[in-house]
Amino acid sequence: MSVNLQTPIDYLKGVGPNRADLLRKELGIHTYQDLINLFPNRYIDRTQYYKVNTLQRNNADVQVIGKITAFKEVAQKRGKRLVATFQDDTGNMELVWFRGQKWIRDSLKLNTTYVIFGKTNWFNGKFSMPHPETELLEDHEKNMRSAMQPVYPSTEKLSNRGISNRVVGKIMQQLFIETNGKFNETLPDNLRTELKLISKKEALFNVHFPKHQELLFKAQFRLKFEELFYIQLQLIIKNLIHKSKIKGFPFDKVGTYFNSFFKEHLPFQLTHAQKRVLKEIRADLGSNAQMNRLLQGDVGSGKTIVAFMSMLMALDNGFQACLMAPTEILSVQHYNGLQELCKKLNISIKILTGSTKTSIRKEIHKALENGELQILIGTHALLEDKVKFKNLGLAIIDEQHRFGVAQRSKLWHKNTSPPHVLVMTATPIPRTLAMSVYGDLDISVIDELPPGRKSIKTVHRYDKNRLNVFKFIRDEITKGRQIYIVYPLIQENEKMDYKDLMDGYESISRDFPMPKYQISIVHGKMKPADKDFEMQRFIKGETQIMVATTVIEVGVNVPNASVMIVESAERFGLSQLHQLRGRVGRGAEQSYCILMTGHKLSANSKTRLETMVRTNDGFEIAEADLRLRGPGDIMGTQQSGVLNLKIADIIRDSDILQLARHHAKNTLKLDPSLTNDQNKVVLDTYKALSKYKNIWNYIS
Ligand code: ADP
Ligand code: MG
């Protein structure tokens, strides 16, 4: 009989109540199972011995065999340090001690072979190793130890309370003794054979007590695959259940609105990508299932028209549609653009935002409930309980990253049965991440820009080049172009940012004096009406320069604006910079993005700026962002639960993720209810996972 892995950790010999308490609080380890799944962060490889002349300047832990040939004391600012010359047959290096010098000097023998171990430094043209571990070669050979030493995750509290890495290793050993190392297999044989995966038992043993690199690699691969396989399986099952349970409104006809718009009023030819995506949406809307689709498309790729034509499909089937955007400016812009198209088709459309007057608001509520109003555009205001539709058939959310999952589901409940939902985002999410986080959404991608766009030229300039930049602006304005100048406004030090913005505005007003130049200014503290007034002046071309904060980050569309200047660009995140840059390059003219910064830049800021200068590709930028910030940060805590992986890493293991997703899909395709004999272990593991950690709660 094997030990039950759900046994509380207190029962493990050598743990006891105090340690159990610490393990629970510091590492979330409650049961034997949790402890087994505490995987090492890294390993110290003591299977390798280095020669002095092969040491690399990479600051890694290394192990060298040689002899100490001399000691000397070197005076330094405070006290002195002990330096030993350490020699092997290829060269020599220095061992250095800053503390315990007398004891060390007495205990180490000259001209005797030692194995030393530690991190190397490169100093004064020579390698040195501060406070190395030392062991006589003779003893080293006698001591049998696992060659690859795991380093477990730890916290300050744990190490202060004596739960060192060694202690964790011992406890782990005890766990393997008590359980006899018998762990049930959790992947089916056919998969293991096909992918040459080692058994669960072997994998767990070797991830904690690896004999050598190759076995460790196999163990990690198997465990990462398993982790990702079950996450994908859960997401896919959830999606399938969703599709079978939640009936959507079938939009079975393509009617007059859509057809007459397509034939008579389409202002341009759709790109291939737009057509493909419309077909995907059409297929969803025509099926019996409720659509839950994410539409990704880089800034300027033309998502709006796709959204509009999807709304027409709803209208053609007698349903209402709504479009929700994250800001007032953006809602207004959508409204203005779509209103013109609606006029031609005789469709009723209204806008509802925080600043809509009560009387108008009441009218809108009424028209929505009695079905007179066909399309409603707006901000969060759409989510208020008072907003009730007669028959909402399609809800579209623009710029998804500003809205949380909770809001998505709120829109769902606007009806007795949920409307179809289309979520549009201009911040491309790397495919691997989308797969894990939005596994429950279907994904469409517009991966093509409308024809004739010139790619935006991006440069990085230091503040001291400002005069040249201003001259450039003047030249562009002379050519009839318009300019954005954007200042950071970040909540925490809003006061200072606000001052920066105002100072900037004043100095620009001096350099670009009236009446020759007209300048608009827009920021978050202005009243919506004033904001709108200033925006409109810029849109109509009455002002040549728009000084703004990031309120214009999303969606604003002024095709004649061809220069985007970002002040203190080092303070912006990559996706924000990419969004801002997307405000230009919308017309026929060559557009420019100038990133202004001070001279001192962190390594991280430099990478961000270099990335922006190097590429216009939103997906590439998203990948870089993911690498710089980590997935949790990007998706926000709300959605990062699913990224709490124990062993796999979404970025580094994206290949394994794709493999796991492929096999999870395939397994379900061949055996949807997981009732085949060989899939019994899949079903059991899946059930156990859902039982012990309710993954549904944190996925969506
Ligand atoms: P985004 O995907 O960033 O929301 P928009 O929908 O605002 O992009 O489209 C950007 C601009 O491109 C708009 O001016 C729009 O009219 C134009 N546009 C969209 N699709 C096409 C197309 N197929 N051909 C030409 N212009 C297009
Ligand atoms: Mg848009």
XYZ file of C-alpha atoms and ligand atoms in Angstrom:
728
model
C 0.000 0.000 0.000
C 1.530 3.289 -0.971
C 1.353 6.345 1.245
C -1.500 8.727 0.516
C 0.040 11.801 -1.048
C -2.631 14.029 0.445
C -1.200 13.321 3.910
C -0.425 16.586 5.715
C 3.248 17.449 5.669
C 3.356 17.440 9.512
C 3.386 13.650 9.433
C 6.624 13.390 7.525
C 9.467 12.284 9.787
C 11.812 15.189 10.445
C 9.222 17.878 9.778
C 7.125 18.373 12.915
C 4.654 21.157 13.674
C 7.043 24.132 13.551
C 8.649 23.274 10.275
C 5.300 22.245 8.828
C 3.942 25.641 9.713
C 6.839 27.393 8.004
C 6.578 25.230 4.912
C 2.892 25.982 4.663
C 3.244 29.700 5.117
C 6.396 30.307 3.145
C 6.102 27.841 0.280
C 2.464 26.789 0.318
C 3.402 23.203 1.035
C 0.530 21.490 2.831
C 0.783 17.872 1.759
C 3.273 15.243 0.645
C 2.083 15.945 -2.861
C 2.944 19.635 -2.558
C 6.428 18.768 -1.369
C 7.097 16.454 -4.314
C 6.050 19.271 -6.566
C 8.532 21.664 -5.026
C 10.934 21.617 -7.933
C 14.480 22.944 -7.752
C 15.096 26.353 -9.312
C 18.487 25.252 -10.522
C 21.205 22.681 -9.989
C 24.801 22.931 -9.081
C 26.655 20.631 -11.375
C 29.345 18.841 -9.444
C 29.873 16.228 -12.101
C 32.148 18.595 -14.003
C 35.658 19.596 -13.102
C 37.120 22.677 -14.724
C 40.693 23.477 -15.568
C 41.880 26.950 -14.659
C 42.545 27.793 -18.302
C 38.999 26.855 -19.350
C 37.189 29.083 -16.838
C 34.675 31.442 -18.401
C 33.796 34.925 -17.266
C 30.171 33.970 -16.600
C 30.173 33.976 -12.834
C 28.860 30.420 -12.627
C 29.616 27.915 -9.885
C 32.593 25.806 -10.825
C 34.684 23.066 -9.332
C 38.448 22.891 -9.803
C 41.116 20.419 -8.621
C 44.526 21.790 -7.626
C 46.903 22.861 -4.886
C 47.413 25.964 -2.791
C 50.993 27.058 -3.359
C 51.130 30.231 -1.271
C 49.212 32.492 1.102
C 49.491 36.224 1.452
C 47.691 38.912 3.376
C 46.651 42.011 1.489
C 45.781 45.211 3.298
C 42.610 46.927 2.168
C 40.540 49.923 3.223
C 39.131 48.186 6.227
C 41.135 45.264 7.641
C 42.814 42.867 5.270
C 42.039 39.919 3.080
C 43.677 36.546 2.843
C 44.684 35.513 -0.659
C 45.864 32.041 -1.658
C 47.434 31.141 -4.976
C 45.679 28.078 -6.321
C 47.295 26.116 -9.111
C 46.442 23.243 -11.397
C 48.427 21.924 -14.363
C 47.017 24.605 -16.672
C 47.433 27.802 -14.688
C 46.632 29.554 -11.454
C 43.925 31.609 -9.837
C 43.316 33.247 -6.476
C 41.218 32.155 -3.548
C 40.104 35.033 -1.349
C 38.762 35.275 2.198
C 37.530 38.404 3.920
C 36.549 36.709 7.165
C 37.781 33.846 9.353
C 41.271 34.212 7.989
C 43.202 32.754 10.872
C 41.093 29.649 11.028
C 41.279 29.139 7.285
C 45.003 29.584 7.160
C 45.472 27.054 9.947
C 43.138 24.482 8.462
C 44.254 24.482 4.819
C 47.438 22.650 3.851
C 49.928 23.945 1.325
C 50.795 21.813 -1.717
C 48.067 19.264 -1.061
C 45.406 18.425 -3.629
C 42.007 19.991 -2.954
C 38.724 20.214 -4.768
C 37.501 23.780 -4.545
C 34.013 24.933 -5.422
C 32.422 28.359 -5.787
C 31.663 31.319 -8.005
C 34.501 32.896 -9.921
C 35.199 36.592 -10.349
C 37.339 38.208 -12.970
C 39.529 40.744 -11.254
C 42.819 42.399 -12.219
C 43.208 40.143 -15.223
C 42.872 37.029 -13.137
C 40.178 34.661 -11.911
C 39.512 34.646 -8.217
C 37.061 32.781 -6.046
C 35.835 34.375 -2.827
C 35.153 32.062 0.110
C 35.322 28.802 -1.831
C 34.164 25.505 -0.436
C 37.259 23.376 -0.026
C 37.616 19.636 0.370
C 40.640 17.383 0.241
C 40.565 15.362 -2.976
C 40.954 12.235 -0.857
C 37.779 13.029 1.136
C 35.976 14.192 -1.952
C 36.439 10.833 -3.579
C 35.284 8.991 -0.483
C 32.121 11.057 -0.079
C 29.398 9.581 -2.199
C 26.941 12.281 -3.022
C 24.444 12.989 -5.666
C 26.501 14.728 -8.250
C 23.983 17.316 -9.368
C 22.893 19.283 -6.346
C 19.401 20.760 -6.482
C 18.814 24.291 -5.264
C 15.242 24.645 -3.988
C 13.156 27.792 -3.865
C 13.516 29.423 -0.484
C 12.641 32.532 1.449
C 14.551 34.632 3.928
C 12.386 33.391 6.761
C 13.023 29.779 5.875
C 16.776 30.141 5.845
C 16.722 32.214 9.042
C 14.747 29.509 10.782
C 17.200 26.837 9.798
C 15.345 25.324 6.859
C 18.341 25.514 4.583
C 18.614 23.984 1.164
C 20.292 20.988 2.802
C 17.367 20.510 5.162
C 14.869 20.651 2.308
C 16.961 18.058 0.496
C 16.865 15.817 3.572
C 13.116 16.167 3.972
C 12.719 15.330 0.318
C 14.849 12.244 0.793
C 12.669 11.213 3.722
C 9.600 11.578 1.547
C 11.058 9.243 -1.019
C 11.887 6.750 1.724
C 8.384 6.822 3.233
C 6.667 6.545 -0.105
C 9.167 4.041 -1.356
C 9.515 6.272 -4.383
C 6.318 4.765 -5.708
C 4.364 7.333 -7.616
C 1.486 6.464 -9.860
C 1.898 7.015 -13.541
C -0.132 9.993 -14.770
C 0.330 9.840 -18.528
C -1.015 7.109 -20.813
C 1.399 4.514 -22.204
C 0.772 5.364 -25.835
C 1.777 8.986 -25.287
C 4.825 7.989 -23.285
C 5.960 5.626 -25.988
C 5.321 8.054 -28.792
C 7.161 10.911 -27.097
C 9.770 8.736 -25.386
C 8.844 10.103 -21.977
C 10.341 8.484 -18.903
C 7.991 7.200 -16.189
C 6.580 9.496 -13.529
C 8.470 7.634 -10.864
C 11.805 7.966 -12.634
C 11.118 11.573 -13.496
C 10.337 12.609 -9.937
C 13.359 10.805 -8.603
C 15.690 12.352 -11.110
C 14.375 15.848 -10.813
C 15.147 15.757 -7.092
C 18.221 13.516 -7.140
C 19.622 13.690 -10.656
C 22.504 11.426 -11.470
C 23.628 13.408 -14.474
C 22.586 16.111 -16.926
C 20.943 13.844 -19.440
C 18.633 12.145 -16.980
C 17.816 15.477 -15.417
C 16.871 16.817 -18.807
C 14.598 13.846 -19.498
C 12.995 14.186 -16.086
C 12.323 17.891 -16.571
C 10.959 17.366 -20.047
C 8.537 14.714 -18.882
C 7.290 16.792 -15.935
C 6.951 19.986 -17.947
C 5.054 18.163 -20.632
C 2.716 16.669 -18.054
C 2.059 20.004 -16.393
C 1.256 21.743 -19.666
C -0.699 18.778 -21.009
C -3.151 18.844 -18.124
C -3.568 22.607 -18.199
C -4.349 22.457 -21.891
C -6.644 19.507 -21.379
C -8.608 21.434 -18.794
C -8.846 24.516 -20.987
C -9.957 22.540 -24.006
C -12.538 20.568 -22.038
C -13.837 23.791 -20.597
C -14.165 25.219 -24.081
C -15.987 22.103 -25.303
C -18.370 22.074 -22.362
C -19.002 25.726 -22.949
C -19.788 25.143 -26.592
C -22.128 22.259 -25.937
C -23.913 23.758 -22.948
C -24.223 27.387 -23.782
C -26.410 27.816 -26.754
C -25.899 30.967 -28.727
C -28.404 32.703 -30.906
C -28.010 31.196 -34.341
C -27.626 34.022 -36.842
C -28.570 31.888 -39.764
C -29.046 34.437 -42.455
C -26.796 36.932 -44.122
C -29.292 39.662 -44.794
C -29.852 43.033 -46.375
C -27.758 45.156 -44.044
C -24.665 43.089 -44.542
C -25.142 42.597 -48.257
C -25.984 46.163 -49.138
C -23.109 47.445 -47.040
C -20.733 44.987 -48.635
C -21.890 45.775 -52.165
C -22.578 49.489 -51.990
C -20.975 51.217 -49.063
C -17.699 49.511 -48.218
C -15.213 52.402 -48.329
C -12.308 50.207 -49.428
C -11.515 46.670 -50.392
C -11.108 44.357 -47.427
C -7.722 42.766 -46.925
C -7.419 38.980 -47.154
C -6.950 38.815 -43.421
C -10.101 40.848 -42.770
C -12.082 38.569 -45.077
C -10.721 35.437 -43.413
C -11.574 36.730 -39.952
C -15.075 37.721 -41.034
C -15.587 34.188 -42.304
C -14.430 32.770 -38.971
C -16.828 35.021 -37.120
C -19.634 34.232 -39.522
C -19.107 30.486 -38.963
C -19.319 30.974 -35.197
C -22.411 33.138 -35.354
C -24.128 30.707 -37.674
C -23.496 27.711 -35.428
C -25.579 26.843 -32.422
C -22.854 27.633 -29.947
C -22.229 30.952 -28.306
C -19.239 32.717 -29.814
C -16.426 33.673 -27.498
C -13.716 34.941 -29.783
C -10.580 37.009 -29.385
C -9.679 39.135 -32.383
C -6.042 40.120 -32.432
C -4.755 42.629 -34.889
C -1.939 45.097 -34.750
C -2.763 48.782 -34.485
C -4.142 50.026 -37.764
C -4.893 46.576 -39.106
C -8.568 47.479 -39.502
C -10.455 45.786 -36.720
C -13.229 48.380 -36.617
C -14.718 47.505 -39.959
C -14.689 43.825 -39.013
C -16.520 44.716 -35.816
C -19.069 46.750 -37.727
C -19.757 44.056 -40.280
C -20.179 41.516 -37.485
C -22.753 43.818 -35.928
C -24.588 43.902 -39.235
C -24.870 40.101 -39.072
C -26.614 40.488 -35.708
C -28.935 43.191 -37.000
C -29.819 41.137 -40.050
C -31.133 38.470 -37.706
C -33.226 40.902 -35.708
C -30.799 41.363 -32.822
C -29.150 44.369 -31.220
C -25.391 44.853 -30.915
C -23.111 46.891 -28.703
C -19.489 48.003 -28.808
C -17.672 48.883 -25.634
C -14.406 50.862 -25.609
C -12.160 51.720 -22.673
C -12.167 55.525 -22.942
C -14.573 58.280 -23.740
C -12.431 59.604 -26.578
C -12.307 56.233 -28.196
C -16.033 55.663 -27.823
C -16.758 59.010 -29.403
C -14.445 58.242 -32.252
C -16.048 54.872 -32.881
C -19.444 56.490 -32.696
C -18.549 59.238 -35.166
C -17.095 56.782 -37.627
C -19.868 54.207 -37.412
C -22.660 56.740 -37.325
C -21.849 57.793 -40.868
C -21.988 54.216 -42.102
C -25.221 53.627 -40.192
C -26.836 56.677 -41.756
C -26.404 55.166 -45.199
C -28.027 51.942 -44.033
C -30.754 53.591 -42.013
C -29.622 51.952 -38.775
C -30.252 53.569 -35.399
C -27.095 54.019 -33.339
C -26.420 55.886 -30.067
C -23.546 56.527 -27.697
C -23.619 56.144 -23.917
C -20.774 57.274 -21.670
C -20.271 58.642 -18.186
C -20.984 62.131 -19.428
C -24.240 61.389 -21.233
C -26.985 63.691 -19.903
C -29.684 62.065 -17.780
C -32.488 62.967 -20.163
C -30.689 61.413 -23.123
C -29.681 58.479 -20.985
C -33.348 57.805 -20.222
C -34.228 57.933 -23.889
C -31.472 55.458 -24.661
C -32.622 53.076 -21.925
C -36.129 53.155 -23.317
C -35.130 52.684 -26.938
C -32.893 49.809 -25.953
C -35.644 48.035 -24.070
C -38.261 48.407 -26.724
C -35.807 47.431 -29.447
C -35.880 50.690 -31.429
C -32.188 51.219 -30.863
C -30.087 48.788 -32.868
C -26.495 49.627 -32.002
C -25.119 51.082 -28.785
C -21.552 52.339 -28.486
C -20.015 53.363 -25.173
C -17.681 53.020 -22.246
C -18.040 51.090 -18.982
C -21.354 52.908 -18.705
C -22.788 50.069 -20.792
C -22.255 47.711 -17.897
C -24.557 49.531 -15.501
C -27.522 47.516 -14.369
C -29.946 50.061 -15.741
C -28.777 49.345 -19.254
C -31.071 46.578 -20.472
C -31.379 45.350 -24.010
C -34.419 43.910 -25.676
C -32.347 41.287 -27.439
C -28.602 41.803 -27.379
C -27.153 39.393 -29.906
C -23.529 40.501 -30.113
C -21.295 42.319 -27.668
C -17.956 43.623 -28.872
C -15.209 44.778 -26.551
C -12.450 46.901 -28.034
C -8.931 46.973 -26.577
C -9.429 44.047 -24.288
C -6.402 44.611 -22.093
C -8.132 47.512 -20.379
C -11.026 45.357 -19.272
C -10.865 42.475 -16.874
C -12.398 39.086 -17.235
C -15.085 40.056 -14.757
C -16.363 42.720 -17.104
C -16.394 40.319 -19.960
C -18.697 38.074 -18.008
C -20.850 40.988 -16.908
C -21.702 41.727 -20.506
C -22.704 38.129 -20.867
C -25.377 38.447 -18.307
C -27.123 41.315 -19.999
C -29.544 38.836 -21.499
C -31.352 35.748 -20.408
C -29.026 33.873 -22.667
C -25.570 35.238 -23.321
C -24.849 37.210 -26.484
C -22.015 36.307 -28.767
C -18.868 38.012 -27.586
C -16.044 39.377 -29.704
C -13.049 40.739 -27.856
C -10.662 42.884 -29.879
C -7.139 43.654 -28.832
C -4.459 45.738 -30.437
C -1.818 44.542 -28.035
C -0.931 41.276 -29.627
C -0.433 38.575 -27.095
C 2.247 36.066 -27.969
C 0.583 32.924 -29.220
C 1.941 30.765 -26.445
C 0.558 33.060 -23.818
C -2.769 33.423 -25.560
C -3.013 29.656 -25.692
C -2.537 29.288 -21.993
C -4.478 32.231 -20.756
C -7.224 32.418 -23.297
C -7.489 28.713 -23.909
C -11.215 29.172 -23.456
C -11.442 31.725 -26.255
C -11.149 31.027 -29.942
C -8.618 33.252 -31.600
C -8.668 35.131 -34.895
C -5.736 37.139 -36.136
C -5.594 39.987 -38.655
C -1.990 39.606 -39.675
C -1.942 41.989 -42.598
C -2.075 45.776 -42.806
C -4.225 47.568 -45.397
C -2.258 48.183 -48.582
C -0.180 51.293 -49.181
C 0.919 51.835 -45.596
C 4.466 53.004 -45.262
C 6.256 51.504 -42.313
C 6.856 54.057 -39.579
C 10.425 55.239 -39.086
C 11.383 55.154 -35.433
C 14.386 56.859 -33.863
C 15.690 57.418 -30.370
C 16.927 60.932 -29.541
C 18.421 62.392 -26.386
C 17.068 65.591 -24.858
C 20.142 67.479 -25.984
C 19.066 66.924 -29.619
C 15.822 68.733 -28.979
C 16.616 71.651 -31.300
C 17.021 69.308 -34.240
C 13.813 67.571 -33.347
C 11.972 70.904 -33.251
C 13.358 71.841 -36.631
C 12.092 68.551 -37.977
C 8.643 69.257 -36.534
C 8.592 72.685 -38.197
C 9.467 71.133 -41.550
C 6.721 68.539 -41.247
C 4.147 71.157 -40.284
C 5.205 73.213 -43.314
C 4.428 70.149 -45.416
C 0.942 70.161 -43.930
C 1.396 67.366 -41.419
C 0.238 67.204 -37.796
C 2.249 66.220 -34.742
C 1.556 64.417 -31.466
C 3.717 65.123 -28.443
C 2.980 62.749 -25.590
C 3.990 63.038 -21.950
C 3.906 60.257 -19.384
C 1.249 60.486 -16.756
C 1.576 57.742 -14.295
C -0.669 57.638 -11.307
C 1.816 57.547 -8.423
C 3.583 60.795 -9.099
C 0.775 62.437 -10.925
C 1.553 65.880 -9.558
C 5.043 65.899 -10.984
C 3.933 64.398 -14.258
C 1.250 67.007 -14.548
C 3.823 69.720 -14.007
C 6.058 68.165 -16.665
C 3.173 68.211 -19.075
C 2.372 71.852 -18.387
C 6.031 72.908 -18.554
C 6.314 71.028 -21.810
C 3.217 72.699 -23.170
C 4.540 76.143 -22.281
C 7.918 75.581 -23.850
C 6.341 74.192 -27.000
C 4.032 77.211 -27.135
C 7.130 79.421 -27.047
C 8.878 77.518 -29.797
C 5.754 77.259 -31.902
C 4.086 80.627 -31.355
C 0.587 81.659 -32.367
C -0.857 82.604 -34.738
C 1.379 80.651 -37.076
C 1.020 77.520 -34.992
C -2.018 76.248 -33.136
C -1.672 73.748 -30.330
C -4.220 71.432 -28.723
C -3.798 69.982 -25.291
C -5.604 66.984 -23.850
C -5.141 65.318 -20.475
C -7.090 63.261 -17.992
C -7.985 66.122 -15.660
C -9.954 68.009 -18.273
C -13.729 67.886 -18.480
C -14.915 65.490 -21.174
C -16.457 68.338 -23.151
C -13.188 70.316 -23.171
C -11.246 67.229 -24.087
C -13.580 66.557 -26.934
C -13.368 70.162 -28.116
C -9.572 70.026 -28.245
C -9.608 66.617 -29.927
C -12.021 67.853 -32.533
C -9.841 70.867 -33.313
C -6.952 68.524 -33.980
C -9.041 66.053 -35.973
C -10.350 68.898 -38.151
C -6.816 70.104 -38.735
C -7.322 73.439 -36.961
C -4.361 72.713 -34.717
C -1.068 71.293 -35.908
C 0.279 70.012 -32.628
C -1.449 67.859 -30.061
C 0.187 67.880 -26.647
C -1.280 65.055 -24.613
C -0.869 62.414 -22.001
C -1.437 58.775 -22.716
C -5.200 59.357 -22.861
C -4.669 59.256 -26.598
C -2.868 55.940 -26.382
C -5.663 53.809 -27.687
C -7.505 53.976 -30.908
C -7.457 57.652 -31.868
C -7.428 57.960 -35.635
C -6.138 61.111 -37.344
C -4.649 60.023 -40.663
C -2.954 63.375 -41.321
C -0.887 63.124 -38.134
C 2.482 61.779 -39.187
C 4.846 62.420 -36.281
C 4.624 60.918 -32.814
C 7.004 62.328 -30.258
C 7.147 60.519 -26.945
C 8.695 62.490 -24.093
C 10.517 60.550 -21.338
C 10.042 57.477 -23.467
C 12.088 55.429 -21.020
C 9.182 55.590 -18.601
C 6.760 53.844 -20.916
C 6.282 50.135 -21.261
C 6.795 48.452 -24.608
C 3.163 47.830 -25.356
C 2.314 51.429 -24.511
C 5.030 52.715 -26.827
C 3.767 50.468 -29.562
C 0.219 51.727 -29.048
C 1.368 55.328 -29.169
C 3.354 54.756 -32.322
C 0.235 53.221 -33.834
C -1.429 56.651 -33.763
C 0.669 57.670 -36.766
C 1.255 55.859 -40.025
C -2.457 55.862 -40.749
C -2.379 58.023 -43.846
C -0.511 57.941 -47.107
C 2.474 59.973 -45.870
C 5.731 58.670 -44.436
C 5.358 58.740 -40.653
C 7.876 59.063 -37.850
C 8.096 58.144 -34.201
C 10.702 59.953 -32.114
C 11.478 58.566 -28.678
C 12.981 61.282 -26.474
C 14.916 60.361 -23.338
C 17.411 61.703 -20.880
C 20.955 60.442 -20.973
C 20.861 57.940 -18.141
C 19.004 54.795 -19.063
C 18.624 51.476 -17.308
C 19.500 48.323 -19.219
C 15.838 47.469 -19.351
C 14.881 50.875 -20.800
C 17.623 50.562 -23.388
C 16.281 47.200 -24.497
C 12.787 48.637 -24.816
C 13.971 51.565 -26.922
C 16.144 49.355 -29.112
C 13.239 47.009 -29.666
C 11.022 49.888 -30.771
C 13.657 51.215 -33.158
C 14.297 47.761 -34.578
C 10.779 46.574 -35.336
C 7.210 47.610 -36.109
C 5.865 44.120 -35.645
C 3.458 44.013 -32.731
C 3.939 40.318 -32.146
C 7.695 40.646 -31.954
C 7.274 43.525 -29.519
C 4.871 41.503 -27.420
C 7.395 38.668 -27.220
C 10.120 41.080 -26.135
C 7.775 42.553 -23.562
C 6.968 39.132 -22.228
C 10.651 38.384 -21.881
C 11.333 41.664 -20.071
C 8.388 41.666 -17.736
C 7.282 38.098 -17.274
C 3.816 36.789 -18.005
C 2.199 37.617 -14.663
C 2.835 41.304 -15.101
C 1.496 41.409 -18.585
C -1.786 39.736 -17.953
C -2.342 41.290 -14.564
C -2.851 39.313 -11.398
C -6.378 38.489 -12.349
C -5.298 36.233 -15.114
C -1.907 35.158 -13.915
C -3.197 32.291 -11.789
C -2.980 29.941 -14.666
C 0.618 30.968 -15.154
C 1.544 29.770 -11.724
C 3.397 26.896 -13.215
C 5.416 24.595 -11.010
C 8.054 23.487 -13.442
C 7.341 24.669 -16.967
C 8.070 28.195 -18.150
C 5.700 29.743 -20.661
C 8.451 31.561 -22.498
C 11.306 29.110 -22.457
C 9.137 26.055 -22.857
C 6.853 27.317 -25.578
C 7.800 24.348 -27.780
C 6.707 21.918 -25.104
C 3.531 23.938 -24.680
C 2.645 23.569 -28.335
C 3.422 19.876 -28.194
C 1.287 19.443 -25.092
C -1.587 21.367 -26.626
C -1.423 19.279 -29.767
C -1.561 16.035 -27.805
C -4.261 17.237 -25.452
C -6.415 18.150 -28.441
C -5.699 14.890 -30.152
C -6.459 12.826 -27.080
C -9.854 14.484 -26.779
C -10.528 14.184 -30.469
C -9.997 10.432 -30.440
C -11.725 9.863 -27.121
C -13.907 12.847 -26.133
C -15.178 11.334 -22.895
C -11.801 9.786 -21.971
C -13.395 6.367 -21.532
C -10.885 4.256 -23.454
C -8.822 1.966 -21.272
C -5.576 3.664 -22.062
C -7.010 7.049 -21.092
C -8.140 5.922 -17.673
C -5.061 7.517 -16.149
C -5.823 10.747 -17.981
C -9.344 10.839 -16.626
C -8.202 9.988 -13.105
C -5.472 12.605 -13.109
C -7.789 15.175 -14.604
C -10.397 14.516 -11.945
C -7.850 14.648 -9.164
C -6.521 17.955 -10.444
C -9.962 19.498 -10.619
C -10.687 18.243 -7.151
C -7.583 19.364 -5.350
C -7.055 22.663 -6.980
C -10.082 24.107 -8.539
C -8.562 25.355 -11.721
C -11.879 26.734 -12.966
C -11.741 29.398 -10.366
C -8.687 31.011 -11.681
C -8.903 30.526 -15.362
C -11.861 32.647 -16.234
P -7.433 49.171 -35.618
O -7.271 47.745 -35.972
O -6.203 49.749 -35.001
O -8.675 49.428 -34.799
P -8.835 50.713 -37.546
O -9.996 49.825 -37.647
O -8.987 51.981 -36.775
O -7.586 49.936 -36.988
O -8.325 51.019 -39.017
C -7.251 51.892 -39.252
C -7.461 52.680 -40.524
O -7.359 51.836 -41.651
C -8.815 53.326 -40.612
O -8.643 54.612 -41.137
C -9.588 52.429 -41.544
O -10.585 53.140 -42.234
C -8.504 51.960 -42.489
N -8.740 50.644 -43.094
C -9.212 49.545 -42.476
N -9.274 48.506 -43.317
C -8.823 48.936 -44.519
C -8.638 48.331 -45.818
N -8.949 47.059 -46.036
N -8.151 49.103 -46.798
C -7.833 50.389 -46.569
N -7.980 51.018 -45.395
C -8.467 50.310 -44.372
Mg -9.170 50.256 -32.969
